[in-house]
Amino acid sequence: MTDTAALPAVNREWHLVSRPVGWPKPEDFALVEAELKQPGPGQVLVRNKHLSVDPYMRGRMSAAKSYAAPYELGKAMQGGAVGEVVASNSADVAVGDHVLHSFGWREYATFDAKHAVKVDPQAAPLTTYLGVLGMTGLTAYAGLLRTAAFKEGDVVFVSGAAGAVGSQVGQLAKLKGASRVIGSAGSDEKVELLVKEYGFDAAFNYKNGSVSEQLRKAAPDGIDVYFDNVGGDHLEAAVGSLNLHGRIAVCGMISVYNNTEPAPGPKNLARLIATRGRIEGFLVGDHYDLQPQFVEEVGPWVASGDLKYRETVVEGIENTLEAFLGVLRGDNTGKMIVTL
């Protein structure tokens, strides 16, 4: 334990106050002041330094049954965060340790020490444990290598390719020997970033015309792997360009998250019969057994600069909601981080 007299009496945290219909609105949320909870036996108190906001959080704002429990109305929301332990009643976690945990959307978090994962700020910047070396990076790694069964020589197409996951998928594919990597993004600036900084062989702005036509032009010989972050017309285009025994890993479908009516599915799924293609959805939570292998392989690439990453940083707890809405709009390049 440590002296907590210097800590504030209140903790600012974001609550969901009503379940959004369609696009989330500011009035669905509230930044409230709550009593700062002191740690009980086996617990720690962490001052959050960086918060993660991610597309999957939109699903947790709905009451519908899903792979993650819905956020409770009138209670603090959750999400990835990294911070410094300022008080501890645990023999395993000391004051001054930096830890990764899932109690974000707030300035301070009090929770059982067993949920804290120690991270080393000397080995890599703290923000990377929320992105390139964290859940985001493992999502890219597991989805590409296990779900999509990537193999050397594959032609890979990635949608949402300038985002935190997509940019890492494309680079991992190149580092692993892909013959060609194509990405789609929502602006000409992001397209330029994909080719010039991340090393994609080709990229296109999906707002500039038919996704199917642009993909066929970028991959005239078809694709072997599609990593889907978008769904909709991108998924249909990928099915249309899929080679024999092609694989599609469905990570996310941000294009439909705010729909109030079911989105139509691809009209060309019958093509999977001729190509013997496969579509498989996945969740990173099913692949944490890959974490040691992932860090061992990807960590040196990050340290050497062979695997590049971008972060979009928003300052202040009060701007967390706007940062999240920015992710849904595609405002971010790379990982969206809120720094407190």
mmCIF file of C-alpha atoms in Angstrom:
data_model
loop_
_atom_site.group_PDB
_atom_site.id
_atom_site.type_symbol
_atom_site.label_atom_id
_atom_site.label_comp_id
_atom_site.label_asym_id
_atom_site.label_seq_id
_atom_site.Cartn_x
_atom_site.Cartn_y
_atom_site.Cartn_z
ATOM 1 C CA MET A 1 0.000 0.000 0.000
ATOM 2 C CA THR A 2 1.098 3.582 -0.397
ATOM 3 C CA ASP A 3 0.035 6.961 0.921
ATOM 4 C CA THR A 4 -3.046 7.932 -1.081
ATOM 5 C CA ALA A 5 -3.488 11.353 0.528
ATOM 6 C CA ALA A 6 -2.115 13.039 -2.574
ATOM 7 C CA LEU A 7 -4.668 11.345 -4.838
ATOM 8 C CA PRO A 8 -7.878 13.116 -5.851
ATOM 9 C CA ALA A 9 -11.079 12.317 -3.988
ATOM 10 C CA VAL A 10 -13.022 11.838 -7.218
ATOM 11 C CA ASN A 11 -12.439 9.884 -10.389
ATOM 12 C CA ARG A 12 -13.740 10.976 -13.768
ATOM 13 C CA GLU A 13 -15.193 8.130 -15.813
ATOM 14 C CA TRP A 14 -17.346 7.699 -18.902
ATOM 15 C CA HIS A 15 -20.775 6.075 -18.513
ATOM 16 C CA LEU A 16 -23.160 4.801 -21.142
ATOM 17 C CA VAL A 17 -26.516 6.363 -20.260
ATOM 18 C CA SER A 18 -28.615 5.131 -23.190
ATOM 19 C CA ARG A 19 -28.090 2.514 -25.888
ATOM 20 C CA PRO A 20 -27.333 4.105 -29.270
ATOM 21 C CA VAL A 21 -29.590 3.462 -32.242
ATOM 22 C CA GLY A 22 -27.576 3.851 -35.415
ATOM 23 C CA TRP A 23 -24.669 6.201 -34.986
ATOM 24 C CA PRO A 24 -23.824 6.892 -31.320
ATOM 25 C CA LYS A 25 -24.703 10.405 -30.188
ATOM 26 C CA PRO A 26 -23.029 12.470 -27.443
ATOM 27 C CA GLU A 27 -26.217 12.377 -25.379
ATOM 28 C CA ASP A 28 -25.875 8.576 -25.128
ATOM 29 C CA PHE A 29 -22.850 9.121 -22.863
ATOM 30 C CA ALA A 30 -21.863 11.090 -19.791
ATOM 31 C CA LEU A 31 -18.521 11.983 -18.219
ATOM 32 C CA VAL A 32 -19.244 11.722 -14.499
ATOM 33 C CA GLU A 33 -17.378 12.222 -11.263
ATOM 34 C CA ALA A 34 -17.360 9.203 -8.960
ATOM 35 C CA GLU A 35 -15.689 8.525 -5.643
ATOM 36 C CA LEU A 36 -12.150 7.251 -6.082
ATOM 37 C CA LYS A 37 -12.284 3.673 -4.835
ATOM 38 C CA GLN A 38 -9.352 2.561 -2.678
ATOM 39 C CA PRO A 39 -7.949 -0.914 -3.324
ATOM 40 C CA GLY A 40 -9.144 -3.778 -1.149
ATOM 41 C CA PRO A 41 -7.256 -7.006 -0.394
ATOM 42 C CA GLY A 42 -5.496 -8.302 -3.498
ATOM 43 C CA GLN A 43 -6.352 -5.186 -5.475
ATOM 44 C CA VAL A 44 -4.414 -2.350 -7.099
ATOM 45 C CA LEU A 45 -5.173 1.275 -7.905
ATOM 46 C CA VAL A 46 -3.843 2.394 -11.270
ATOM 47 C CA ARG A 47 -3.536 5.895 -12.675
ATOM 48 C CA ASN A 48 -4.299 5.403 -16.334
ATOM 49 C CA LYS A 49 -1.892 7.073 -18.729
ATOM 50 C CA HIS A 50 -3.226 5.890 -22.088
ATOM 51 C CA LEU A 51 -6.615 4.540 -23.144
ATOM 52 C CA SER A 52 -7.608 2.521 -26.185
ATOM 53 C CA VAL A 53 -10.774 3.129 -28.198
ATOM 54 C CA ASP A 54 -11.688 0.458 -30.733
ATOM 55 C CA PRO A 55 -14.459 -0.424 -33.201
ATOM 56 C CA TYR A 56 -15.573 -3.501 -31.222
ATOM 57 C CA MET A 57 -16.777 -1.193 -28.451
ATOM 58 C CA ARG A 58 -19.736 -0.189 -30.620
ATOM 59 C CA GLY A 59 -21.086 -3.726 -30.271
ATOM 60 C CA ARG A 60 -20.859 -3.586 -26.484
ATOM 61 C CA MET A 61 -23.116 -0.523 -26.485
ATOM 62 C CA SER A 62 -25.968 -2.712 -27.704
ATOM 63 C CA ALA A 63 -27.949 -5.018 -25.432
ATOM 64 C CA ALA A 64 -27.851 -7.750 -28.067
ATOM 65 C CA LYS A 65 -26.097 -10.968 -27.095
ATOM 66 C CA SER A 66 -22.585 -11.044 -28.517
ATOM 67 C CA TYR A 67 -19.109 -12.361 -27.807
ATOM 68 C CA ALA A 68 -18.509 -9.575 -25.267
ATOM 69 C CA ALA A 69 -20.872 -8.576 -22.466
ATOM 70 C CA PRO A 70 -22.817 -5.364 -23.140
ATOM 71 C CA TYR A 71 -21.807 -2.240 -21.271
ATOM 72 C CA GLU A 72 -24.095 -1.651 -18.296
ATOM 73 C CA LEU A 73 -26.086 1.554 -18.337
ATOM 74 C CA GLY A 74 -25.024 4.040 -15.695
ATOM 75 C CA LYS A 75 -21.689 2.320 -15.025
ATOM 76 C CA ALA A 76 -18.158 2.994 -16.207
ATOM 77 C CA MET A 77 -17.375 1.528 -19.611
ATOM 78 C CA GLN A 78 -14.382 -0.713 -20.155
ATOM 79 C CA GLY A 79 -11.550 -0.907 -22.647
ATOM 80 C CA GLY A 80 -7.831 -1.411 -22.919
ATOM 81 C CA ALA A 81 -5.643 0.892 -20.833
ATOM 82 C CA VAL A 82 -2.081 1.146 -19.603
ATOM 83 C CA GLY A 83 -1.035 3.004 -16.498
ATOM 84 C CA GLU A 84 1.054 3.196 -13.347
ATOM 85 C CA VAL A 85 0.210 1.480 -10.078
ATOM 86 C CA VAL A 86 -0.196 4.146 -7.375
ATOM 87 C CA ALA A 87 -1.482 1.896 -4.575
ATOM 88 C CA SER A 88 -1.317 -1.848 -4.075
ATOM 89 C CA ASN A 89 -2.590 -4.496 -1.701
ATOM 90 C CA SER A 90 -1.008 -7.272 -3.755
ATOM 91 C CA ALA A 91 2.284 -9.057 -3.225
ATOM 92 C CA ASP A 92 2.596 -9.563 -6.992
ATOM 93 C CA VAL A 93 2.172 -5.984 -8.201
ATOM 94 C CA ALA A 94 4.122 -3.119 -6.667
ATOM 95 C CA VAL A 95 3.597 0.627 -6.576
ATOM 96 C CA GLY A 96 5.432 2.084 -9.563
ATOM 97 C CA ASP A 97 4.805 -0.919 -11.822
ATOM 98 C CA HIS A 98 3.293 -0.187 -15.215
ATOM 99 C CA VAL A 99 0.433 -2.479 -16.152
ATOM 100 C CA LEU A 100 -1.910 -3.245 -19.020
ATOM 101 C CA HIS A 101 -5.546 -3.899 -18.134
ATOM 102 C CA SER A 102 -9.115 -3.615 -19.416
ATOM 103 C CA PHE A 103 -10.499 -0.875 -17.143
ATOM 104 C CA GLY A 104 -10.229 2.110 -19.434
ATOM 105 C CA TRP A 105 -12.618 5.009 -20.089
ATOM 106 C CA ARG A 106 -11.608 6.463 -16.679
ATOM 107 C CA GLU A 107 -8.738 8.318 -15.039
ATOM 108 C CA TYR A 108 -8.096 5.819 -12.240
ATOM 109 C CA ALA A 109 -8.964 2.128 -12.081
ATOM 110 C CA THR A 110 -9.282 -0.106 -9.008
ATOM 111 C CA PHE A 111 -9.353 -3.840 -9.716
ATOM 112 C CA ASP A 112 -8.036 -7.257 -8.718
ATOM 113 C CA ALA A 113 -4.291 -7.496 -9.302
ATOM 114 C CA LYS A 114 -4.739 -10.769 -11.206
ATOM 115 C CA HIS A 115 -6.133 -8.715 -14.099
ATOM 116 C CA ALA A 116 -2.964 -6.586 -14.353
ATOM 117 C CA VAL A 117 -0.326 -7.497 -16.941
ATOM 118 C CA LYS A 118 3.048 -5.923 -16.222
ATOM 119 C CA VAL A 119 4.675 -4.090 -19.130
ATOM 120 C CA ASP A 120 8.127 -2.585 -19.486
ATOM 121 C CA PRO A 121 8.219 1.094 -20.521
ATOM 122 C CA GLN A 122 11.951 0.741 -21.140
ATOM 123 C CA ALA A 123 11.487 -2.002 -23.738
ATOM 124 C CA ALA A 124 8.895 -0.120 -25.784
ATOM 125 C CA PRO A 125 6.716 2.998 -25.472
ATOM 126 C CA LEU A 126 3.700 2.369 -23.243
ATOM 127 C CA THR A 127 1.258 3.098 -26.058
ATOM 128 C CA THR A 128 2.590 0.184 -28.114
ATOM 129 C CA TYR A 129 1.154 -2.247 -25.570
ATOM 130 C CA LEU A 130 -2.294 -1.024 -26.629
ATOM 131 C CA GLY A 131 -1.495 -1.318 -30.311
ATOM 132 C CA VAL A 132 1.324 -2.827 -32.281
ATOM 133 C CA LEU A 133 2.533 -5.073 -29.424
ATOM 134 C CA GLY A 134 -0.876 -5.498 -27.790
ATOM 135 C CA MET A 135 -4.303 -6.836 -28.673
ATOM 136 C CA THR A 136 -4.288 -4.973 -31.976
ATOM 137 C CA GLY A 137 -1.041 -6.576 -33.082
ATOM 138 C CA LEU A 138 -2.060 -10.045 -31.937
ATOM 139 C CA THR A 139 -5.322 -9.665 -33.856
ATOM 140 C CA ALA A 140 -3.372 -9.017 -37.056
ATOM 141 C CA TYR A 141 -0.937 -11.846 -36.366
ATOM 142 C CA ALA A 142 -3.518 -14.496 -35.459
ATOM 143 C CA GLY A 143 -5.963 -13.544 -38.186
ATOM 144 C CA LEU A 144 -3.383 -13.590 -40.951
ATOM 145 C CA LEU A 145 -1.283 -16.570 -39.931
ATOM 146 C CA ARG A 146 -3.785 -18.889 -38.238
ATOM 147 C CA THR A 147 -7.278 -18.037 -39.490
ATOM 148 C CA ALA A 148 -6.290 -17.107 -43.050
ATOM 149 C CA ALA A 149 -3.491 -19.726 -43.066
ATOM 150 C CA PHE A 150 -1.159 -17.347 -44.884
ATOM 151 C CA LYS A 151 1.708 -18.945 -46.758
ATOM 152 C CA GLU A 152 4.709 -17.525 -48.568
ATOM 153 C CA GLY A 153 3.880 -16.338 -52.069
ATOM 154 C CA ASP A 154 0.238 -15.486 -51.329
ATOM 155 C CA VAL A 155 -1.425 -12.398 -52.782
ATOM 156 C CA VAL A 156 -3.071 -10.584 -49.853
ATOM 157 C CA PHE A 157 -5.820 -7.957 -49.826
ATOM 158 C CA VAL A 158 -6.521 -5.946 -46.665
ATOM 159 C CA SER A 159 -9.444 -3.570 -46.129
ATOM 160 C CA GLY A 160 -9.247 -0.766 -43.593
ATOM 161 C CA ALA A 161 -5.560 -1.062 -44.335
ATOM 162 C CA ALA A 162 -4.475 2.236 -42.788
ATOM 163 C CA GLY A 163 -6.043 1.322 -39.453
ATOM 164 C CA ALA A 164 -4.222 -0.172 -36.500
ATOM 165 C CA VAL A 165 -4.914 -3.805 -37.423
ATOM 166 C CA GLY A 166 -4.913 -3.496 -41.204
ATOM 167 C CA SER A 167 -1.582 -1.687 -41.449
ATOM 168 C CA GLN A 168 0.042 -4.421 -39.395
ATOM 169 C CA VAL A 169 -1.541 -7.217 -41.433
ATOM 170 C CA GLY A 170 -0.102 -5.858 -44.650
ATOM 171 C CA GLN A 171 3.367 -5.412 -43.225
ATOM 172 C CA LEU A 172 3.375 -8.865 -41.612
ATOM 173 C CA ALA A 173 2.377 -10.369 -44.952
ATOM 174 C CA LYS A 174 5.281 -8.622 -46.683
ATOM 175 C CA LEU A 175 7.750 -9.654 -43.967
ATOM 176 C CA LYS A 176 6.480 -13.230 -44.280
ATOM 177 C CA GLY A 177 7.015 -13.374 -48.043
ATOM 178 C CA ALA A 178 3.737 -12.353 -49.702
ATOM 179 C CA SER A 179 4.106 -11.979 -53.455
ATOM 180 C CA ARG A 180 1.791 -8.964 -53.479
ATOM 181 C CA VAL A 181 -0.113 -6.967 -50.843
ATOM 182 C CA ILE A 182 -3.016 -4.670 -51.710
ATOM 183 C CA GLY A 183 -4.807 -2.336 -49.316
ATOM 184 C CA SER A 184 -7.911 -0.183 -49.405
ATOM 185 C CA ALA A 185 -8.382 3.012 -47.402
ATOM 186 C CA GLY A 186 -10.701 5.994 -47.278
ATOM 187 C CA SER A 187 -8.474 8.848 -48.433
ATOM 188 C CA ASP A 188 -5.736 9.521 -50.973
ATOM 189 C CA GLU A 189 -3.401 10.459 -48.116
ATOM 190 C CA LYS A 190 -3.885 7.061 -46.503
ATOM 191 C CA VAL A 191 -3.353 5.313 -49.826
ATOM 192 C CA GLU A 192 -0.035 7.112 -50.201
ATOM 193 C CA LEU A 193 0.917 6.111 -46.663
ATOM 194 C CA LEU A 194 0.210 2.440 -47.379
ATOM 195 C CA VAL A 195 2.489 2.346 -50.397
ATOM 196 C CA LYS A 196 5.277 4.709 -49.374
ATOM 197 C CA GLU A 197 5.624 3.954 -45.647
ATOM 198 C CA TYR A 198 4.082 0.536 -45.031
ATOM 199 C CA GLY A 199 5.406 -1.080 -48.210
ATOM 200 C CA PHE A 200 2.120 -2.229 -49.755
ATOM 201 C CA ASP A 201 2.524 -3.086 -53.437
ATOM 202 C CA ALA A 202 -0.704 -1.329 -54.348
ATOM 203 C CA ALA A 203 -3.520 0.535 -52.636
ATOM 204 C CA PHE A 204 -6.707 2.329 -53.619
ATOM 205 C CA ASN A 205 -9.236 4.789 -52.209
ATOM 206 C CA TYR A 206 -12.541 2.929 -51.988
ATOM 207 C CA LYS A 207 -14.378 6.252 -52.296
ATOM 208 C CA ASN A 208 -12.978 6.765 -55.790
ATOM 209 C CA GLY A 209 -15.053 4.085 -57.531
ATOM 210 C CA SER A 210 -16.191 0.483 -57.519
ATOM 211 C CA VAL A 211 -14.229 -1.581 -54.998
ATOM 212 C CA SER A 212 -14.503 -4.663 -57.233
ATOM 213 C CA GLU A 213 -13.108 -2.831 -60.248
ATOM 214 C CA GLN A 214 -10.290 -1.204 -58.280
ATOM 215 C CA LEU A 215 -9.352 -4.531 -56.710
ATOM 216 C CA ARG A 216 -9.271 -6.330 -60.058
ATOM 217 C CA LYS A 217 -6.979 -3.626 -61.405
ATOM 218 C CA ALA A 218 -4.678 -3.850 -58.359
ATOM 219 C CA ALA A 219 -4.688 -7.668 -58.334
ATOM 220 C CA PRO A 220 -5.156 -8.780 -61.950
ATOM 221 C CA ASP A 221 -4.200 -12.356 -61.071
ATOM 222 C CA GLY A 222 -6.628 -12.553 -58.158
ATOM 223 C CA ILE A 223 -6.056 -12.834 -54.415
ATOM 224 C CA ASP A 224 -5.278 -15.766 -52.126
ATOM 225 C CA VAL A 225 -6.053 -14.087 -48.794
ATOM 226 C CA TYR A 226 -8.492 -11.354 -47.812
ATOM 227 C CA PHE A 227 -8.312 -9.838 -44.332
ATOM 228 C CA ASP A 228 -11.684 -8.187 -43.790
ATOM 229 C CA ASN A 229 -12.082 -5.184 -41.509
ATOM 230 C CA VAL A 230 -14.943 -3.582 -43.433
ATOM 231 C CA GLY A 231 -17.461 -6.066 -44.859
ATOM 232 C CA GLY A 232 -20.087 -4.917 -47.369
ATOM 233 C CA ASP A 233 -18.839 -4.179 -50.872
ATOM 234 C CA HIS A 234 -15.267 -5.042 -49.844
ATOM 235 C CA LEU A 235 -16.250 -8.599 -48.918
ATOM 236 C CA GLU A 236 -18.168 -9.011 -52.160
ATOM 237 C CA ALA A 237 -15.193 -7.707 -54.140
ATOM 238 C CA ALA A 238 -12.844 -10.122 -52.374
ATOM 239 C CA VAL A 239 -15.080 -13.115 -53.114
ATOM 240 C CA GLY A 240 -15.119 -12.003 -56.749
ATOM 241 C CA SER A 241 -11.310 -11.934 -56.933
ATOM 242 C CA LEU A 242 -10.631 -15.027 -54.830
ATOM 243 C CA ASN A 243 -8.270 -17.607 -56.319
ATOM 244 C CA LEU A 244 -8.567 -21.381 -56.002
ATOM 245 C CA HIS A 245 -8.521 -22.369 -52.303
ATOM 246 C CA GLY A 246 -8.531 -18.713 -51.258
ATOM 247 C CA ARG A 247 -9.136 -17.802 -47.620
ATOM 248 C CA ILE A 248 -11.030 -14.909 -46.072
ATOM 249 C CA ALA A 249 -10.502 -13.994 -42.406
ATOM 250 C CA VAL A 250 -13.304 -11.810 -41.060
ATOM 251 C CA CYS A 251 -11.939 -9.589 -38.306
ATOM 252 C CA GLY A 252 -14.505 -6.781 -38.392
ATOM 253 C CA MET A 253 -17.241 -5.195 -40.470
ATOM 254 C CA ILE A 254 -17.117 -1.536 -39.529
ATOM 255 C CA SER A 255 -19.286 -0.601 -42.517
ATOM 256 C CA VAL A 256 -22.347 -2.174 -40.862
ATOM 257 C CA TYR A 257 -21.820 -1.475 -37.140
ATOM 258 C CA ASN A 258 -24.181 1.496 -37.066
ATOM 259 C CA ASN A 259 -26.827 0.119 -39.411
ATOM 260 C CA THR A 260 -30.363 0.006 -38.077
ATOM 261 C CA GLU A 261 -31.415 -2.571 -40.696
ATOM 262 C CA PRO A 262 -29.613 -5.789 -41.669
ATOM 263 C CA ALA A 263 -27.041 -5.169 -44.374
ATOM 264 C CA PRO A 264 -27.353 -7.228 -47.559
ATOM 265 C CA GLY A 265 -24.753 -9.963 -47.881
ATOM 266 C CA PRO A 266 -22.439 -10.524 -50.844
ATOM 267 C CA LYS A 267 -24.421 -11.518 -53.946
ATOM 268 C CA ASN A 268 -21.670 -13.767 -55.281
ATOM 269 C CA LEU A 269 -21.164 -16.356 -52.532
ATOM 270 C CA ALA A 270 -21.852 -19.148 -55.028
ATOM 271 C CA ARG A 271 -18.379 -18.416 -56.374
ATOM 272 C CA LEU A 272 -16.958 -20.074 -53.244
ATOM 273 C CA ILE A 273 -18.038 -23.407 -54.704
ATOM 274 C CA ALA A 274 -15.874 -23.049 -57.804
ATOM 275 C CA THR A 275 -12.914 -21.602 -55.916
ATOM 276 C CA ARG A 276 -13.307 -23.949 -52.925
ATOM 277 C CA GLY A 277 -12.874 -20.756 -50.960
ATOM 278 C CA ARG A 278 -13.291 -20.372 -47.233
ATOM 279 C CA ILE A 279 -14.672 -17.539 -45.089
ATOM 280 C CA GLU A 280 -13.999 -17.701 -41.352
ATOM 281 C CA GLY A 281 -14.620 -15.211 -38.609
ATOM 282 C CA PHE A 282 -12.312 -14.990 -35.626
ATOM 283 C CA LEU A 283 -11.860 -13.317 -32.253
ATOM 284 C CA VAL A 284 -8.466 -12.475 -30.844
ATOM 285 C CA GLY A 285 -9.554 -13.853 -27.471
ATOM 286 C CA ASP A 286 -9.435 -17.364 -28.927
ATOM 287 C CA HIS A 287 -5.779 -17.008 -29.850
ATOM 288 C CA TYR A 288 -3.956 -15.782 -26.760
ATOM 289 C CA ASP A 289 -1.873 -18.957 -26.865
ATOM 290 C CA LEU A 290 0.001 -17.234 -29.710
ATOM 291 C CA GLN A 291 0.967 -14.259 -27.521
ATOM 292 C CA PRO A 292 4.504 -15.458 -26.588
ATOM 293 C CA GLN A 293 5.266 -16.410 -30.187
ATOM 294 C CA PHE A 294 3.829 -13.111 -31.417
ATOM 295 C CA VAL A 295 5.931 -10.952 -29.075
ATOM 296 C CA GLU A 296 9.075 -12.993 -29.774
ATOM 297 C CA GLU A 297 8.709 -12.598 -33.533
ATOM 298 C CA VAL A 298 7.166 -9.157 -33.913
ATOM 299 C CA GLY A 299 8.934 -7.343 -31.055
ATOM 300 C CA PRO A 300 12.306 -7.261 -32.838
ATOM 301 C CA TRP A 301 10.658 -6.041 -36.062
ATOM 302 C CA VAL A 302 9.111 -3.145 -34.166
ATOM 303 C CA ALA A 303 12.400 -2.347 -32.400
ATOM 304 C CA SER A 304 14.358 -2.421 -35.664
ATOM 305 C CA GLY A 305 11.828 -0.350 -37.558
ATOM 306 C CA ASP A 306 11.108 -3.140 -40.044
ATOM 307 C CA LEU A 307 7.491 -3.045 -38.903
ATOM 308 C CA LYS A 308 6.262 0.523 -38.788
ATOM 309 C CA TYR A 309 3.260 1.850 -36.916
ATOM 310 C CA ARG A 310 1.336 5.069 -36.587
ATOM 311 C CA GLU A 311 -0.706 6.386 -33.696
ATOM 312 C CA THR A 312 -3.389 9.050 -33.663
ATOM 313 C CA VAL A 313 -3.273 10.620 -30.203
ATOM 314 C CA VAL A 314 -6.129 12.559 -28.594
ATOM 315 C CA GLU A 315 -5.374 14.389 -25.355
ATOM 316 C CA GLY A 316 -7.638 14.379 -22.303
ATOM 317 C CA ILE A 317 -10.205 12.118 -20.655
ATOM 318 C CA GLU A 318 -12.904 14.583 -21.720
ATOM 319 C CA ASN A 319 -12.149 13.821 -25.380
ATOM 320 C CA THR A 320 -12.387 10.014 -25.140
ATOM 321 C CA LEU A 321 -15.844 9.887 -26.689
ATOM 322 C CA GLU A 322 -14.826 12.065 -29.613
ATOM 323 C CA ALA A 323 -11.807 9.814 -30.160
ATOM 324 C CA PHE A 324 -14.080 6.760 -30.252
ATOM 325 C CA LEU A 325 -16.461 8.417 -32.712
ATOM 326 C CA GLY A 326 -13.411 9.323 -34.776
ATOM 327 C CA VAL A 327 -12.519 5.634 -35.055
ATOM 328 C CA LEU A 328 -15.992 4.874 -36.403
ATOM 329 C CA ARG A 329 -15.596 7.683 -38.944
ATOM 330 C CA GLY A 330 -12.128 6.504 -39.943
ATOM 331 C CA ASP A 331 -10.407 9.685 -38.739
ATOM 332 C CA ASN A 332 -7.460 7.771 -37.318
ATOM 333 C CA THR A 333 -4.312 6.630 -39.046
ATOM 334 C CA GLY A 334 -3.068 3.617 -37.139
ATOM 335 C CA LYS A 335 -4.030 3.094 -33.512
ATOM 336 C CA MET A 336 -6.282 5.650 -31.847
ATOM 337 C CA ILE A 337 -4.922 6.465 -28.387
ATOM 338 C CA VAL A 338 -6.289 8.767 -25.689
ATOM 339 C CA THR A 339 -3.522 10.160 -23.492
ATOM 340 C CA LEU A 340 -4.457 11.427 -20.036
#
